[in-house]
XYZ file of C-alpha atoms in Angstrom:
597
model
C 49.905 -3.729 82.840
C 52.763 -5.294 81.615
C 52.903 -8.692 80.133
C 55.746 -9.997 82.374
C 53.872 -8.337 85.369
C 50.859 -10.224 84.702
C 52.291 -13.412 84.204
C 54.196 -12.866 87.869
C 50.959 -11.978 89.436
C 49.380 -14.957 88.288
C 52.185 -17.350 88.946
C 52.432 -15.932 92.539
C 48.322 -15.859 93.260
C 47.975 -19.597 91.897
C 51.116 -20.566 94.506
C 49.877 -18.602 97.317
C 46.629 -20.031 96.902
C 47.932 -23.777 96.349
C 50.433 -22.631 99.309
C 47.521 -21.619 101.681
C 45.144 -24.758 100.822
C 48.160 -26.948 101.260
C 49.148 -25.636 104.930
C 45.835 -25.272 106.151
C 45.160 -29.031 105.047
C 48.179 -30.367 106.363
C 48.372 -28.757 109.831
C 44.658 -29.836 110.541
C 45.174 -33.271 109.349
C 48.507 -33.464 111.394
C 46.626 -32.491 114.284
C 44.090 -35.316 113.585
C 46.212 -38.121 112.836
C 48.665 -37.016 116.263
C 45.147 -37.445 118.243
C 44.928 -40.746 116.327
C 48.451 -41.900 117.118
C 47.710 -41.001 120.677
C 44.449 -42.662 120.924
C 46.223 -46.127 119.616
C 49.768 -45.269 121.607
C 46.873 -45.314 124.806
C 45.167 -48.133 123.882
C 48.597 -49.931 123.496
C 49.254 -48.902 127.402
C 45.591 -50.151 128.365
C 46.317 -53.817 127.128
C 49.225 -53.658 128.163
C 48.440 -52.644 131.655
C 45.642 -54.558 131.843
C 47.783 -57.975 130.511
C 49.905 -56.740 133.521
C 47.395 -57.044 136.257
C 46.371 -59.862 134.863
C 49.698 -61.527 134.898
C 50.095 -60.701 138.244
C 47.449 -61.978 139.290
C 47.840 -65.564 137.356
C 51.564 -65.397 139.034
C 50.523 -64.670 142.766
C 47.913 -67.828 142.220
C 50.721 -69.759 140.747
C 53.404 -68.910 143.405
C 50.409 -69.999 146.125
C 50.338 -73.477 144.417
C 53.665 -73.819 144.331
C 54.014 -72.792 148.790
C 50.989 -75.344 148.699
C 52.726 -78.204 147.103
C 56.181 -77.155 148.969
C 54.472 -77.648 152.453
C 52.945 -81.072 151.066
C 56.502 -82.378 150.465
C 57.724 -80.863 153.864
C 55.131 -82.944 155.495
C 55.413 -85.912 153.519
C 59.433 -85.763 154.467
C 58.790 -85.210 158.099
C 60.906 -81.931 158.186
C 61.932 -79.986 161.167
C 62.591 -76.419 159.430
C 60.606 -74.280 157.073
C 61.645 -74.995 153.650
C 63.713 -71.733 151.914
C 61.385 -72.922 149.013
C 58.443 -71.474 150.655
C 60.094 -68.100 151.747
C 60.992 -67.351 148.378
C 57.875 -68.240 146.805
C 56.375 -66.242 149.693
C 58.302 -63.578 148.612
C 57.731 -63.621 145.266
C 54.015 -63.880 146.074
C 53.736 -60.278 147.229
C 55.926 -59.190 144.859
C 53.353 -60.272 142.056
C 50.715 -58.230 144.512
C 52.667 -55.132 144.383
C 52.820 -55.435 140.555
C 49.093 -55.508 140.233
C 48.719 -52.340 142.484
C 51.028 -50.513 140.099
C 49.473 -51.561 136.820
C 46.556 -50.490 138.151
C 47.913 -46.973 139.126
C 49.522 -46.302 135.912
C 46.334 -47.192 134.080
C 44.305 -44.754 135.745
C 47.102 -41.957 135.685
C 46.969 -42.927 131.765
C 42.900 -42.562 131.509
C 43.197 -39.259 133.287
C 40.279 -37.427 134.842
C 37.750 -37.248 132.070
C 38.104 -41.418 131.823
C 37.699 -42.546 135.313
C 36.964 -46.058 135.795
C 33.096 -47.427 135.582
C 32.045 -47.803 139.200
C 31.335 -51.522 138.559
C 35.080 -51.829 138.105
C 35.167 -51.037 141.882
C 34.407 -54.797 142.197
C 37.825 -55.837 140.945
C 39.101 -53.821 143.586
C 37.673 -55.364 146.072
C 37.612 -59.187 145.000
C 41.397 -58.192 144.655
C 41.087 -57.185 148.277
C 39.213 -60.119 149.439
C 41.992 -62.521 147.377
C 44.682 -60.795 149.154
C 43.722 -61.419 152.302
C 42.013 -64.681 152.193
C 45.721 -65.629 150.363
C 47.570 -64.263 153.333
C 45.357 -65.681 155.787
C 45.782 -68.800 154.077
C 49.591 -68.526 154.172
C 49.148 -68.092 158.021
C 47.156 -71.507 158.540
C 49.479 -73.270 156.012
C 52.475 -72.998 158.791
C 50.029 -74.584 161.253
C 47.849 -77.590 159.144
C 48.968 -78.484 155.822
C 46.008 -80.464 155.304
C 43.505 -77.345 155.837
C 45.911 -74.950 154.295
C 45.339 -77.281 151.038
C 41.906 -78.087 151.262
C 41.187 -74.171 151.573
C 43.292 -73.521 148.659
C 41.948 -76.095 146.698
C 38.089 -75.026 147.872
C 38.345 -71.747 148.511
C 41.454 -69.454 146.657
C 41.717 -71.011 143.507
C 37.548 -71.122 142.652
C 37.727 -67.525 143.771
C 39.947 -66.530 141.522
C 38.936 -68.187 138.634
C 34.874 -67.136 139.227
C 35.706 -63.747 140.282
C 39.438 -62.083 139.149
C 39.588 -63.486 136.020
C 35.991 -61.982 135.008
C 36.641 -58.631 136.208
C 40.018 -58.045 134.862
C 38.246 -59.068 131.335
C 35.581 -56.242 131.592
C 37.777 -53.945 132.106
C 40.048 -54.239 129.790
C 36.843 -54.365 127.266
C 35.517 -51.080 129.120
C 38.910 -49.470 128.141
C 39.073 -50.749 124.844
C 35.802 -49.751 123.987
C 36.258 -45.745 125.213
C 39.356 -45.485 123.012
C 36.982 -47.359 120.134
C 34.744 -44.512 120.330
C 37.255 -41.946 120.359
C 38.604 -43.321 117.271
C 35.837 -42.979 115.383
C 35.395 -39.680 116.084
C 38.851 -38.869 114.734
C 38.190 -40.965 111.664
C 34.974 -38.418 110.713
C 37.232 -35.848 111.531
C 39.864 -36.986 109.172
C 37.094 -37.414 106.250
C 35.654 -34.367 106.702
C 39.059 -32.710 106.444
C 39.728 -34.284 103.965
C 36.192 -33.022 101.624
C 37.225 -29.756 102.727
C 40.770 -30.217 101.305
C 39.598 -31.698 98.004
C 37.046 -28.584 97.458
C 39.857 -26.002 97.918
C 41.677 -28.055 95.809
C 38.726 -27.785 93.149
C 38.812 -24.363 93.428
C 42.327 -23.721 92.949
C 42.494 -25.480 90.226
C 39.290 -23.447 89.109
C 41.136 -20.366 89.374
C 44.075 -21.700 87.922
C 42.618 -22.670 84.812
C 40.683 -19.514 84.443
C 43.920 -17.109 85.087
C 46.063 -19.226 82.769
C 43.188 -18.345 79.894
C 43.593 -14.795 80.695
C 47.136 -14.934 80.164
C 46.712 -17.036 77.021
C 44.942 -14.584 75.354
C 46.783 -11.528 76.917
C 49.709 -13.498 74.555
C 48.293 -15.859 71.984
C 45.992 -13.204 70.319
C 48.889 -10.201 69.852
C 51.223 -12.738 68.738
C 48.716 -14.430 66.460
C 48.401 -10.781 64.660
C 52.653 -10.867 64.774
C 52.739 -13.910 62.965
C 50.251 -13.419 59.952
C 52.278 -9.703 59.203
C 55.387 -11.667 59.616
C 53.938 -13.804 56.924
C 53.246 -10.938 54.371
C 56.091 -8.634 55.143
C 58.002 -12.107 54.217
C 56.123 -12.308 51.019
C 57.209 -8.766 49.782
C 54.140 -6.427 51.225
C 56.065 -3.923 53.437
C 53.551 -2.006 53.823
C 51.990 -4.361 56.494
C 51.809 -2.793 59.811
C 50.532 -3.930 63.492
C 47.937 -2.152 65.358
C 49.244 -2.101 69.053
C 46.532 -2.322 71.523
C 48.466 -3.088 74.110
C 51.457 -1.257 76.560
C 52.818 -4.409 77.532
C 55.948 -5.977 75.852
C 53.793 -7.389 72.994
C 52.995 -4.306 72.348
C 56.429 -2.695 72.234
C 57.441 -6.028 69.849
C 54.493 -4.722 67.925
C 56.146 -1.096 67.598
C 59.545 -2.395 67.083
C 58.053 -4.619 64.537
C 56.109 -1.543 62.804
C 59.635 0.420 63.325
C 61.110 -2.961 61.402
C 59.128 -2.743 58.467
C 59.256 0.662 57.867
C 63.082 0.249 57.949
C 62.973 -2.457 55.502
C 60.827 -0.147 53.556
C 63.470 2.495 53.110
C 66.457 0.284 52.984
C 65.942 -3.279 51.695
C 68.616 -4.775 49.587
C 67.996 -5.626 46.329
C 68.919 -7.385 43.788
C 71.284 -4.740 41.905
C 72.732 -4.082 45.265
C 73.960 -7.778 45.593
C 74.908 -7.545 42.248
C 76.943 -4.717 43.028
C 78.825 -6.209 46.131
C 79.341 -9.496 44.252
C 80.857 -6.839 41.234
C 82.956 -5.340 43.254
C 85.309 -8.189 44.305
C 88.548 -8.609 42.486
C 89.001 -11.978 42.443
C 86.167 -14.264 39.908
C 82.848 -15.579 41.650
C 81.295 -17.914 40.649
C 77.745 -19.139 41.671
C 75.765 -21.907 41.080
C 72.960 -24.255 41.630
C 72.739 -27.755 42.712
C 73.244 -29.528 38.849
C 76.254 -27.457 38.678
C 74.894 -24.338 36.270
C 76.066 -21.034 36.651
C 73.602 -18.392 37.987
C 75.776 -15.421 38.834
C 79.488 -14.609 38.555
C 81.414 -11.432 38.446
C 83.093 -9.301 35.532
C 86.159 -10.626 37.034
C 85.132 -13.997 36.367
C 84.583 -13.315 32.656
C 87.829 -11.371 32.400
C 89.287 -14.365 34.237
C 88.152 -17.410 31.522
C 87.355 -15.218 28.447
C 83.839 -14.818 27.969
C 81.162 -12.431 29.139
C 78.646 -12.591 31.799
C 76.046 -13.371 29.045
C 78.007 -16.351 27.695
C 78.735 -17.858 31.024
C 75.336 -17.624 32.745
C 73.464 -21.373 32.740
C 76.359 -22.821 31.437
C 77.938 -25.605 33.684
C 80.316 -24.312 36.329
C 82.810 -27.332 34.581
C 83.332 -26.067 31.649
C 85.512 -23.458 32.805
C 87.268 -26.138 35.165
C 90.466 -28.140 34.312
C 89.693 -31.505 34.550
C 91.213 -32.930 31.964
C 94.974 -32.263 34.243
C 93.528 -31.357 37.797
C 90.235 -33.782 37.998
C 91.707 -36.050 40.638
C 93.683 -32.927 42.549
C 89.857 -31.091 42.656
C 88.049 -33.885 43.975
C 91.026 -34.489 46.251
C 90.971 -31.055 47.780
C 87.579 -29.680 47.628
C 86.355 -30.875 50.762
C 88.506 -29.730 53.122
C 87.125 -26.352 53.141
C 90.513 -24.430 52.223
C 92.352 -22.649 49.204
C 94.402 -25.148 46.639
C 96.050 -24.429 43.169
C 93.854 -25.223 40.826
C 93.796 -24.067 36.761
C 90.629 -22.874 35.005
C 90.203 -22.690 31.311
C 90.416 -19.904 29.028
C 88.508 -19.518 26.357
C 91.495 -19.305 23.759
C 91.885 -23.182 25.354
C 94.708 -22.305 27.136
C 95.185 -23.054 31.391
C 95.169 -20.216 33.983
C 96.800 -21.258 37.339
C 94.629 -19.884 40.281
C 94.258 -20.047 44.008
C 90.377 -21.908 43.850
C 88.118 -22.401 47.040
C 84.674 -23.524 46.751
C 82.129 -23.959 49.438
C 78.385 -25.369 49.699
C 75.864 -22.372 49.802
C 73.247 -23.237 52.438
C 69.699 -21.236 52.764
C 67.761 -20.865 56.200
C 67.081 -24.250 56.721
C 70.854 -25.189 56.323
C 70.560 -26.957 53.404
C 72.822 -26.870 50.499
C 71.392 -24.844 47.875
C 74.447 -24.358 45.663
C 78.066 -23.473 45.419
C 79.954 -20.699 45.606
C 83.360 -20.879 44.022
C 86.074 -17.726 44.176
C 89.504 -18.089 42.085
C 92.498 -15.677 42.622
C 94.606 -15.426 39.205
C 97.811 -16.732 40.291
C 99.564 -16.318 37.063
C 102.441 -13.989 37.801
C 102.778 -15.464 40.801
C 103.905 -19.155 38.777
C 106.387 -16.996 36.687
C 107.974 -15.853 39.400
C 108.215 -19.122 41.118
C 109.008 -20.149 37.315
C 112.315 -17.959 37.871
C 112.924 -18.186 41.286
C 113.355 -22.678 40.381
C 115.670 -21.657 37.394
C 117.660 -19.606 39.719
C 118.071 -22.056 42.166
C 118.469 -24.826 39.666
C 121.568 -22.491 37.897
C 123.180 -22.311 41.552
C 123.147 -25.588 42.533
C 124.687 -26.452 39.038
C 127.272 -24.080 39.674
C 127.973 -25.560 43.647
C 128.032 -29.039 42.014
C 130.524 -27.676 39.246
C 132.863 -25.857 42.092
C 132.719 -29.311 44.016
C 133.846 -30.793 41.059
C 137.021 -28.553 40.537
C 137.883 -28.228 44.287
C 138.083 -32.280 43.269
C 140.099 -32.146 40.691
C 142.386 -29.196 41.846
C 142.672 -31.167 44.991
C 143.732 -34.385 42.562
C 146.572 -32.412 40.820
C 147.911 -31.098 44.078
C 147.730 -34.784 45.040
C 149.272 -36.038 41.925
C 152.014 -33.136 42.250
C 152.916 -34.391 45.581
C 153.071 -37.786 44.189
C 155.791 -37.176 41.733
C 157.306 -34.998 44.620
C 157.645 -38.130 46.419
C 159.004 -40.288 43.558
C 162.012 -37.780 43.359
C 162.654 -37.274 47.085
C 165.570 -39.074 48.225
C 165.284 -39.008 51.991
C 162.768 -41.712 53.439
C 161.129 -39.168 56.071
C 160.532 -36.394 52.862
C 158.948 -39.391 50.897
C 157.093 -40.179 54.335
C 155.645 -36.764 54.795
C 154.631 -36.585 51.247
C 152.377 -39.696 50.960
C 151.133 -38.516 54.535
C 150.120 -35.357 52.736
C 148.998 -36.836 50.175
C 146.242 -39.372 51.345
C 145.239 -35.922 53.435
C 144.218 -34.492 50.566
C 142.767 -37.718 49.116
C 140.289 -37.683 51.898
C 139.300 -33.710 51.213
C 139.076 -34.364 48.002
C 136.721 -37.560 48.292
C 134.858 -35.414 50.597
C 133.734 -32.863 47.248
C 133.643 -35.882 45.126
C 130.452 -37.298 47.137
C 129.115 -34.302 47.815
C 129.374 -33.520 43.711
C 127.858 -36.764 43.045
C 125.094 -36.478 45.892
C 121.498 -35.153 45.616
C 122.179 -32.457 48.480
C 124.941 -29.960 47.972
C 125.160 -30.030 51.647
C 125.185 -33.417 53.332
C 126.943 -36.539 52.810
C 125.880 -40.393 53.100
C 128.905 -40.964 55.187
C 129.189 -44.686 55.755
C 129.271 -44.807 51.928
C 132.385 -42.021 52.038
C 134.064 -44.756 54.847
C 134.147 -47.854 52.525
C 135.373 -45.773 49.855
C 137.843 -43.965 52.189
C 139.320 -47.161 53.748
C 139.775 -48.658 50.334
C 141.725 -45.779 49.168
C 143.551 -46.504 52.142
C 144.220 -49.814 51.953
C 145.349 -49.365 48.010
C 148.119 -46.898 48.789
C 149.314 -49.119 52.226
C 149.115 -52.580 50.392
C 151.854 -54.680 51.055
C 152.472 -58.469 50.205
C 154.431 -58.908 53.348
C 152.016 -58.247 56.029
C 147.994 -58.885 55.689
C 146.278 -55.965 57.309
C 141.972 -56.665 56.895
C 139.925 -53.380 57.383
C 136.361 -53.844 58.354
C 134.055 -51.022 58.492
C 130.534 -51.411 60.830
C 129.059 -47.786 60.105
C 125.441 -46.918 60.774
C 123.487 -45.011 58.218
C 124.467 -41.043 58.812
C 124.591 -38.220 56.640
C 126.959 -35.321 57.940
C 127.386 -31.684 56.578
C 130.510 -30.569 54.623
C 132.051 -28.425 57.965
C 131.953 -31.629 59.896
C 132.500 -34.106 57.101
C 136.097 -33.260 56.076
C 137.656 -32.591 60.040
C 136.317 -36.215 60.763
C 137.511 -37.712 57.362
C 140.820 -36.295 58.230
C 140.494 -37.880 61.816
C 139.547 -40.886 60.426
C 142.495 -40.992 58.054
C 145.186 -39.885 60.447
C 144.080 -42.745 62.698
C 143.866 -45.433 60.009
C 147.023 -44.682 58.403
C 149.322 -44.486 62.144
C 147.691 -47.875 62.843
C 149.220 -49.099 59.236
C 152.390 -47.516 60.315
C 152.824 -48.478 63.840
C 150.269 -51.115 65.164
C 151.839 -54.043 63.235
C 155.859 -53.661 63.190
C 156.014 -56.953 64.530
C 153.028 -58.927 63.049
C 152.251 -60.347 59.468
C 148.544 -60.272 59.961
C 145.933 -58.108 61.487
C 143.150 -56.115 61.322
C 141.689 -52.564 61.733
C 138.193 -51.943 63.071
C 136.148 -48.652 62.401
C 133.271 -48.919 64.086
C 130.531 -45.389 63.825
C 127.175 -44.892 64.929
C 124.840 -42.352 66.157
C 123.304 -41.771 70.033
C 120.668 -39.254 70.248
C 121.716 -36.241 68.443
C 125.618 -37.254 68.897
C 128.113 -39.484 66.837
C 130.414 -41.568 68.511
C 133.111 -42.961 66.001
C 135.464 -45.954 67.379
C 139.069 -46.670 65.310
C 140.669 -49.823 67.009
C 143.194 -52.472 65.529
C 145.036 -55.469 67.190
C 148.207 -54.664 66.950
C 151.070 -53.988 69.302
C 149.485 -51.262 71.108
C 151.767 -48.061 72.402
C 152.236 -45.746 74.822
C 149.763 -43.634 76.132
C 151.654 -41.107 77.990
C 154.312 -40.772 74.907
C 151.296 -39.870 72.360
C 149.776 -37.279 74.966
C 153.324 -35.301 74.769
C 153.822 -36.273 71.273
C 154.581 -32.810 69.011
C 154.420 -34.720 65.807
C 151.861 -33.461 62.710
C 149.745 -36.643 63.403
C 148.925 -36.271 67.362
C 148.891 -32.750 66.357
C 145.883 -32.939 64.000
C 143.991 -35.290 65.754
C 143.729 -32.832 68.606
C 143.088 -30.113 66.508
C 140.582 -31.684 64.150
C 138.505 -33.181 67.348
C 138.769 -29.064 68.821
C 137.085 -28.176 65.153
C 134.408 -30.999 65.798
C 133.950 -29.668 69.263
C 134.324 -32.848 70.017
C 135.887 -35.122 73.164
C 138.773 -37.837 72.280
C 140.340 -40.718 74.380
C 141.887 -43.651 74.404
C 140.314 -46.727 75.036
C 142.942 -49.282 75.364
C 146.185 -48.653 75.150
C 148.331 -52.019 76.833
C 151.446 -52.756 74.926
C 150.685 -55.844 73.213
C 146.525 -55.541 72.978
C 145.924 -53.221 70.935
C 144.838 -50.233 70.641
C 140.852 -48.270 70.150
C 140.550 -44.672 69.864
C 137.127 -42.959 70.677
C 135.825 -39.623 69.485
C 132.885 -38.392 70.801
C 131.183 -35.205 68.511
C 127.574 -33.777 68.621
C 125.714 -34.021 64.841
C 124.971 -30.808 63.453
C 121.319 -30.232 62.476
């Protein structure tokens, strides 16, 4: 039989069994305690019946007294009628009588046939009679003579009841109390005998229980005793240690499977030279050691790595080959965190080899750490390359810096050229259009002039390039007759060379026609560049408070200036308007661009 079968028998007979002592118990000692909630539900009724009758009875006797003292204080009042007093109480009299009557039907309609009253209970029945109609035939005479009607209540009705009523009604309340006594008992044994009964099939369950789970035990504990101990010596090298199977339940089959282990292990266990072999046959150096840090294996590539031989290497700490003296802080730094770094080793000719080092803790089956396990990739060529690859890239930015530089200076001479130009022209507009052209170029050329001087080859600290743009400005505008202040309120922004020069040459065009034209009339005033950065767009303000001009006139303006403000904000892909344009306030112009990333 199978061991899974057996345990499922047993599990199901020990629950069918606890099943079948458990519903057997409980549906006979249900039926015992319903019999016993009966029994007290009918001895409830009984007192309570009985409590009825006797109620009545007291009431009937009480509503009597209360007709006798009505008719006392109709006679003492002399009064001509009946008083409604003594109807009601009449009334209620034979109401209380009725009562009685049907307590005393539902109690023996609740006692049933096999409970009949005693027959000496037939004496209530008729004392009730003879109270009944010695009370009625008292309640005749009371209408005729008070005073006999009283002195037969007083002699007669009320010593009756008390000697005879009362008495009766007490016995048989006791008679009914007594039956259901009785039959309480009896359910009581019943329950304890029940109950014996329950506790020795309990015994015996448990019996059973006990005696199937020991059959099981050993159907398991003994075959997998037998597992263990060749576990043990296959584990300590003897692989010839087999398991005799004695069984054709699972154990059994783990006892073949085990058998079919071994010999397996037999044939094809890995040895030492074979994990010498796979650790050999990686490329890159491993390196292997204990807890203190000593070397107890490492590949060929590891000695043609550092320098030495196997031999030479082996319980020599894994240190010595490690380049502290330059990377101590960088190892500690990075060793943790379970990935590849740089790292140099050391050669044995004392000289550093640049490799890509990982090193990890080497845990055994308890998952403790054991040792280490370091692998390093040589990395040399890899650093000459690089090596080149910086010098290359060093070389070119040289060379970008040096063009900057002579775009400067070319741009300089063509300045200076148009300079002397302008010294010789002899019309005022040629000399006009020549400085114009000339602080152009100024502005280009300051453009190449930061970006020669800057760290990046491609980006410019722009509100630096302002200041030094609006001073150039101001030099080559001065004049002693009018005071023209520029202030510059520039947030920190670095822009790229194709966006640089279109909005140095907006910046100019609009600084220099506010010199020209903003302050005809005025001896002082001031220009206002105002740039700063919103999200990933840069909105640049130019405003003065001059004279102001006409809006409508610049829009169809075909000069060079209006022309290259339109054109440089196109290049910018950019939006321009006017901000205020009211002849005599002023003017602000607003360009709008989005900052290239």
């Amino acid at each position: 039989m199978r061991l899974g079968t057996k345990i499922i028998i047993g599990f199901i007979c020990i629950s069918l069994l606890l099943a079948v002592v458990g519903f057997v118990s409980d549906q006979f000692t249900s039926k015992i305690r319903q019999e016993q909630l009966y029994s007290v539900n009918q001895a409830s009724q009984v007192v309570i019946y009985t409590g009825e009758m006797e109620r009545s009875l007291f009431q009937s006797l009480i509503f009597l007294n209360g007709i006798r003292g009505a008719l006392i204080a109709e006679k003492s009042y002399n009064a001509i009628q009946e008083l409604p007093a003594v109807a009601d109480l009449t009334s209620n009299f034979e109401r209380e009588l009725e009562k009685f009557e049907s307590a005393l039907l539902e109690l023996e309609l609740l006692l049933g046939e096999n409970e009949r009253l005693p027959e000496d209970v037939n004496e209530l029945l008729q004392s009730y009679e003879v109270y009944r109609s010695i009370s009625r035939e008292w309640l005749g005479l009371s209408g005729e003579d008070s005073v006999q009607a009283n002195l037969m209540f007083l002699n007669s009705i009320e010593p009756y009841f008390r000697n005879n009523i009362i008495p009766e009604i007490t016995q048989l309340r006791n008679y009914v109390l007594d039956i259901r006594h009785g039959i309480n008992q009896e359910l009581d044994e019943s329950l304890k005998r029940a109950e014996l009964v329950n506790y020795i099939a309990t015994v015996f369950s448990i019996l059973f229980a006990i005696i199937l789970a020991i059959y099981i035990y050993r159907s398991i504990a003994n075959p997998l005793s037998r597992l263990s101990n060749s576990a043990k010596k296959i584990g300590e090298g003897n692989l010839n240690e087999r398991i005799e199977v004695t069984s054709k339940d699972e154990l059994g089959d783990f006892a073949e499977a085990f058998n079919t282990m071994a010999a397996g292990l037999q044939k094809t266990t890995v040895s030492k030279a074979y994990l010498d072999n796979i650790i050999e046959s990686i490329q890159e150096a491993v390196f292997v050691a204990d807890n203190d840090g000593t070397l107890l294996r490492m590949n060929s590539a590891a000695g043609r790595l550092t320098g030495y031989t196997v031999d030479e290497m082996r319980n020599q700490s894994i240190t010595r080959f490690y380049n502290f003296e330059e990377m101590g802080d960088f190892y500690e730094k990075k060793k943790s965190n379970h990935r590849s770094f740089e790292f140099s080793l050391i050669h044995k000719d004392k000289t550093t080899i640049p490799v890509l080092f990982s090193e990890a803790d080497l845990l055994d089956h308890k998952n403790e750490k054991i040792g280490t396990v370091a692998v390093a990739s040589d990395i040399s060529e890899r650093k000459k390359a690089e090596k080149k690859i910086r010098a290359s890239l060093k070389e070119k930015e040289v060379m970008l810096a040096e063009i900057h530089h002579r775009v400067k200076n070319n741009l300089a001479v063509i300045s200076g050229l148009l300079q002397l130009q302008s010294y010789s022209a002899k019309n005022e507009h040629v000399e006009k259009a020549l400085n114009d052209s000339q602080m152009r170029i100024q502005s280009i050329a300051l453009v190449h002039e930061m970006l020669y001087e800057s760290e990046s080859l491609a980006y410019i600290k722009y509100d630096k390039y302002i200041n030094d743009l609006m001073q150039a400005i101001s030099s080559m505008h001065v004049n002693k007759s009018r005071k023209i202040e520029l202030i510059s309120e520039v947030e920190p922004i670095s822009l790229s060379i194709n966006q640089a020069i279109p909005c140095s040459l907006l910046v100019n065009e609009l600084i220099v026609n506010a010199f020209k034209h903003a302050f005809e009339d005025q001896k002082e005033g001031e220009i206002k560049v105002h740039i700063k950065k919103k999200g990933d767009n840069v909105i640049m303000t130019i405003s003065d408070n001059g004279s102001g001009f006409d809006i409508e006139k610049f829009s169809d303006s075909d000069t060079l200036g209006a022309t290259l403000i339109k054109t440089l904000t196109s290049q910018l892909k950019g939006k321009f308007e006017i901000l205020e344009n009211r002849k005599g306030s002023g003017s602000s112009f607003r360009i709008e661009f989005k900052k290239e990333k």
